[in-house]
mmCIF file of C-alpha atoms in Angstrom:
data_model
loop_
_atom_site.group_PDB
_atom_site.id
_atom_site.type_symbol
_atom_site.label_atom_id
_atom_site.label_comp_id
_atom_site.label_asym_id
_atom_site.label_seq_id
_atom_site.Cartn_x
_atom_site.Cartn_y
_atom_site.Cartn_z
ATOM 1 C CA MET P 1 26.698 -29.896 15.637
ATOM 2 C CA THR P 2 26.499 -28.636 19.167
ATOM 3 C CA ARG P 3 23.088 -27.819 20.580
ATOM 4 C CA SER P 4 23.764 -24.061 20.798
ATOM 5 C CA LEU P 5 25.063 -23.963 17.222
ATOM 6 C CA ARG P 6 21.927 -25.767 15.984
ATOM 7 C CA ILE P 7 19.694 -23.367 17.895
ATOM 8 C CA SER P 8 21.611 -20.400 16.432
ATOM 9 C CA PHE P 9 21.325 -21.835 12.920
ATOM 10 C CA PHE P 10 17.555 -22.415 13.176
ATOM 11 C CA THR P 11 17.003 -19.005 14.758
ATOM 12 C CA LEU P 12 18.891 -17.335 11.904
ATOM 13 C CA PHE P 13 16.991 -19.440 9.341
ATOM 14 C CA PHE P 14 13.583 -18.440 10.730
ATOM 15 C CA LEU P 15 14.576 -14.783 11.031
ATOM 16 C CA LEU P 16 15.699 -14.735 7.403
ATOM 17 C CA ALA P 17 12.609 -16.656 6.274
ATOM 18 C CA GLY P 18 10.501 -14.015 8.012
ATOM 19 C CA CYS P 19 12.155 -11.347 5.854
ATOM 20 C CA ALA P 20 11.033 -13.035 2.638
ATOM 21 C CA GLY P 21 7.927 -11.475 1.190
ATOM 22 C CA VAL P 22 5.318 -12.253 -1.398
ATOM 23 C CA ASP P 23 6.342 -11.634 -5.004
ATOM 24 C CA ILE P 24 3.677 -9.690 -6.913
ATOM 25 C CA GLU P 25 4.261 -11.933 -9.940
ATOM 26 C CA ASP P 26 2.848 -14.863 -7.933
ATOM 27 C CA TYR P 27 -0.591 -13.326 -8.620
ATOM 28 C CA ALA P 28 -0.151 -13.177 -12.420
ATOM 29 C CA ASP P 29 -2.811 -15.803 -13.161
ATOM 30 C CA THR P 30 -5.441 -14.587 -10.687
ATOM 31 C CA GLU P 31 -8.804 -13.036 -11.498
ATOM 32 C CA PRO P 32 -10.380 -10.561 -11.685
ATOM 33 C CA ARG P 33 -7.522 -8.676 -13.330
ATOM 34 C CA LEU P 34 -6.734 -5.304 -11.774
ATOM 35 C CA ASP P 35 -5.621 -2.384 -13.909
ATOM 36 C CA ILE P 36 -5.399 0.710 -11.724
ATOM 37 C CA ALA P 37 -6.087 3.036 -14.674
ATOM 38 C CA GLU P 38 -9.379 1.277 -15.355
ATOM 39 C CA TYR P 39 -10.326 0.882 -11.711
ATOM 40 C CA PHE P 40 -9.646 4.442 -10.580
ATOM 41 C CA ALA P 41 -10.965 6.288 -13.661
ATOM 42 C CA GLY P 42 -13.781 8.552 -12.479
ATOM 43 C CA THR P 43 -14.985 8.675 -8.877
ATOM 44 C CA THR P 44 -14.051 6.167 -6.167
ATOM 45 C CA ARG P 45 -14.777 6.211 -2.428
ATOM 46 C CA ALA P 46 -12.901 4.389 0.327
ATOM 47 C CA TRP P 47 -13.291 3.778 4.041
ATOM 48 C CA GLY P 48 -10.221 3.141 6.147
ATOM 49 C CA MET P 49 -8.531 2.878 9.490
ATOM 50 C CA VAL P 50 -5.039 3.223 10.926
ATOM 51 C CA GLN P 51 -3.952 0.718 13.566
ATOM 52 C CA ASP P 52 -0.867 0.868 15.763
ATOM 53 C CA TYR P 53 1.602 -1.969 16.363
ATOM 54 C CA SER P 54 -0.764 -3.614 18.881
ATOM 55 C CA GLY P 55 -3.742 -3.568 16.502
ATOM 56 C CA GLU P 56 -5.559 -0.753 18.289
ATOM 57 C CA VAL P 57 -7.451 1.529 15.914
ATOM 58 C CA GLN P 58 -5.920 5.020 16.121
ATOM 59 C CA ARG P 59 -7.838 6.787 13.330
ATOM 60 C CA ARG P 60 -10.727 6.184 10.968
ATOM 61 C CA PHE P 61 -11.321 8.052 7.722
ATOM 62 C CA THR P 62 -13.035 8.233 4.363
ATOM 63 C CA VAL P 63 -11.365 9.241 1.129
ATOM 64 C CA ASP P 64 -12.963 10.448 -2.089
ATOM 65 C CA ILE P 65 -10.812 9.962 -5.174
ATOM 66 C CA GLN P 66 -11.174 11.593 -8.551
ATOM 67 C CA GLY P 67 -9.155 9.705 -11.155
ATOM 68 C CA THR P 68 -8.266 10.772 -14.678
ATOM 69 C CA TYR P 69 -6.344 8.697 -17.213
ATOM 70 C CA GLU P 70 -4.956 10.312 -20.359
ATOM 71 C CA ASN P 71 -2.039 9.402 -22.623
ATOM 72 C CA GLY P 72 -0.615 6.781 -20.248
ATOM 73 C CA SER P 73 -0.805 9.082 -17.212
ATOM 74 C CA LEU P 74 -3.112 8.382 -14.260
ATOM 75 C CA THR P 75 -3.832 11.172 -11.752
ATOM 76 C CA LEU P 76 -5.523 10.331 -8.449
ATOM 77 C CA ASP P 77 -6.750 13.367 -6.504
ATOM 78 C CA GLU P 78 -7.452 12.025 -2.999
ATOM 79 C CA SER P 79 -9.471 13.992 -0.398
ATOM 80 C CA PHE P 80 -9.336 12.551 3.130
ATOM 81 C CA VAL P 81 -11.758 13.268 5.983
ATOM 82 C CA PHE P 82 -10.789 11.813 9.365
ATOM 83 C CA SER P 83 -13.290 10.960 12.117
ATOM 84 C CA ASP P 84 -11.943 13.850 14.239
ATOM 85 C CA GLY P 85 -12.762 16.324 11.425
ATOM 86 C CA GLU P 86 -9.204 16.762 10.133
ATOM 87 C CA THR P 87 -8.855 16.820 6.347
ATOM 88 C CA ASP P 88 -5.930 16.086 4.058
ATOM 89 C CA ARG P 89 -5.226 15.824 0.354
ATOM 90 C CA ARG P 90 -2.742 13.843 -1.719
ATOM 91 C CA VAL P 91 -2.388 13.840 -5.495
ATOM 92 C CA TRP P 92 -0.682 10.832 -7.048
ATOM 93 C CA THR P 93 0.505 10.827 -10.666
ATOM 94 C CA PHE P 94 1.349 7.467 -12.220
ATOM 95 C CA GLU P 95 3.022 7.014 -15.599
ATOM 96 C CA ARG P 96 2.446 3.647 -17.265
ATOM 97 C CA ILE P 97 5.728 1.948 -18.194
ATOM 98 C CA ASP P 98 4.213 -1.263 -19.563
ATOM 99 C CA GLU P 99 1.368 -3.684 -18.859
ATOM 100 C CA HIS P 100 2.643 -4.390 -15.329
ATOM 101 C CA ARG P 101 4.713 -1.393 -14.226
ATOM 102 C CA TRP P 102 4.004 2.197 -13.241
ATOM 103 C CA ILE P 103 6.153 5.038 -11.907
ATOM 104 C CA GLY P 104 4.332 7.133 -9.312
ATOM 105 C CA THR P 105 4.957 10.485 -7.652
ATOM 106 C CA ALA P 106 3.177 12.561 -5.012
ATOM 107 C CA ASP P 107 4.156 15.846 -3.349
ATOM 108 C CA ASP P 108 4.615 14.272 0.085
ATOM 109 C CA VAL P 109 6.454 11.165 -1.181
ATOM 110 C CA GLU P 110 10.207 11.377 -1.673
ATOM 111 C CA GLY P 111 11.304 10.523 -5.211
ATOM 112 C CA GLN P 112 9.695 8.189 -7.704
ATOM 113 C CA VAL P 113 7.874 5.034 -6.689
ATOM 114 C CA GLU P 114 7.911 1.880 -8.786
ATOM 115 C CA ALA P 115 4.541 0.125 -8.673
ATOM 116 C CA ARG P 116 3.591 -3.195 -10.242
ATOM 117 C CA GLN P 117 0.306 -4.922 -11.002
ATOM 118 C CA TYR P 118 -0.245 -8.608 -11.779
ATOM 119 C CA GLY P 119 -3.537 -10.484 -11.809
ATOM 120 C CA HIS P 120 -5.807 -9.137 -9.069
ATOM 121 C CA ALA P 121 -2.973 -7.436 -7.132
ATOM 122 C CA PHE P 122 -1.086 -4.122 -7.110
ATOM 123 C CA HIS P 123 2.018 -3.351 -5.033
ATOM 124 C CA MET P 124 4.238 -0.382 -4.294
ATOM 125 C CA ARG P 125 6.713 0.528 -1.550
ATOM 126 C CA TYR P 126 7.627 4.128 -0.766
ATOM 127 C CA PRO P 127 8.933 6.463 1.961
ATOM 128 C CA LEU P 128 6.411 8.767 3.637
ATOM 129 C CA GLU P 129 6.816 11.267 6.460
ATOM 130 C CA ILE P 130 3.885 11.284 8.866
ATOM 131 C CA GLU P 131 3.259 13.714 11.703
ATOM 132 C CA ILE P 132 2.823 11.930 15.025
ATOM 133 C CA ASP P 133 2.474 13.937 18.235
ATOM 134 C CA GLY P 134 3.934 17.020 16.556
ATOM 135 C CA ARG P 135 6.980 15.208 15.123
ATOM 136 C CA MET P 136 7.585 14.130 11.529
ATOM 137 C CA ILE P 137 8.519 10.454 11.360
ATOM 138 C CA SER P 138 9.630 8.748 8.147
ATOM 139 C CA PHE P 139 8.082 5.341 7.445
ATOM 140 C CA THR P 140 8.449 2.855 4.635
ATOM 141 C CA MET P 141 4.956 2.176 3.333
ATOM 142 C CA ASP P 142 4.475 -1.346 1.940
ATOM 143 C CA ASP P 143 1.229 -0.959 0.018
ATOM 144 C CA TRP P 144 -0.803 -3.890 -1.396
ATOM 145 C CA MET P 145 -4.183 -3.738 -3.186
ATOM 146 C CA TYR P 146 -6.364 -6.741 -4.036
ATOM 147 C CA LEU P 147 -9.364 -6.577 -6.390
ATOM 148 C CA GLN P 148 -12.285 -8.689 -5.187
ATOM 149 C CA PRO P 149 -14.781 -10.493 -7.463
ATOM 150 C CA ASP P 150 -17.554 -8.044 -6.422
ATOM 151 C CA GLY P 151 -15.509 -5.033 -7.637
ATOM 152 C CA ARG P 152 -14.373 -3.812 -4.219
ATOM 153 C CA LEU P 153 -10.669 -3.198 -3.781
ATOM 154 C CA ILE P 154 -8.997 -4.020 -0.453
ATOM 155 C CA ASN P 155 -5.822 -2.090 0.414
ATOM 156 C CA ARG P 156 -3.434 -3.124 3.200
ATOM 157 C CA THR P 157 -0.410 -1.010 3.991
ATOM 158 C CA ALA P 158 2.285 -1.883 6.521
ATOM 159 C CA MET P 159 4.019 1.162 8.048
ATOM 160 C CA ARG P 160 7.604 0.097 8.748
ATOM 161 C CA LYS P 161 10.511 1.688 10.540
ATOM 162 C CA PHE P 162 13.903 -0.071 10.821
ATOM 163 C CA GLY P 163 12.265 -3.204 9.370
ATOM 164 C CA PHE P 164 9.575 -3.412 12.060
ATOM 165 C CA THR P 165 5.860 -2.956 11.347
ATOM 166 C CA LEU P 166 4.722 -0.164 13.669
ATOM 167 C CA GLY P 167 1.289 0.381 12.151
ATOM 168 C CA GLU P 168 -1.106 -0.776 9.473
ATOM 169 C CA ILE P 169 -3.615 0.969 7.254
ATOM 170 C CA THR P 170 -6.616 -0.875 5.840
ATOM 171 C CA LEU P 171 -8.943 0.564 3.182
ATOM 172 C CA VAL P 172 -11.886 -0.735 1.215
ATOM 173 C CA PHE P 173 -12.531 1.032 -2.118
ATOM 174 C CA GLU P 174 -15.864 1.000 -3.901
ATOM 175 C CA LYS P 175 -17.087 2.504 -7.149
ATOM 176 C CA PRO P 176 -20.394 4.407 -6.772
#
């Protein structure tokens, strides 16, 4: 193989390897087991931040969540308060499909979202339009939650556009 062909091959290999992600099922045997219906039933509070592509914190916020679970349906009523005083609200509704799968909807999310939970982890990916500098920009949100042994839940969300991560959201949830 010529040197340039080898370099091209290895470059392509590493680019494709970088596209591979974690499979939620890899966490199947981990503890403590997360069931979002159990975790979010009642009142939950979270503290979070939004970082841009460079890692600079752009916004900080708290969110109070009231969760109700009835007949296989979980409703999460989320009230956000940002450090600049702005407020927002999102209501998620999740329908349990089986032990590991949920279908979620929210008013500001296009279509239905498939979510899965295995072991201590929960994952969903969905489109979301976010206002930035007066313009609505559509991102793909790659949302992962991890239940910790002390009962806190850590949430990391990559905000992607054209396959590139342009921002990240980090939250820590705690039951009162």
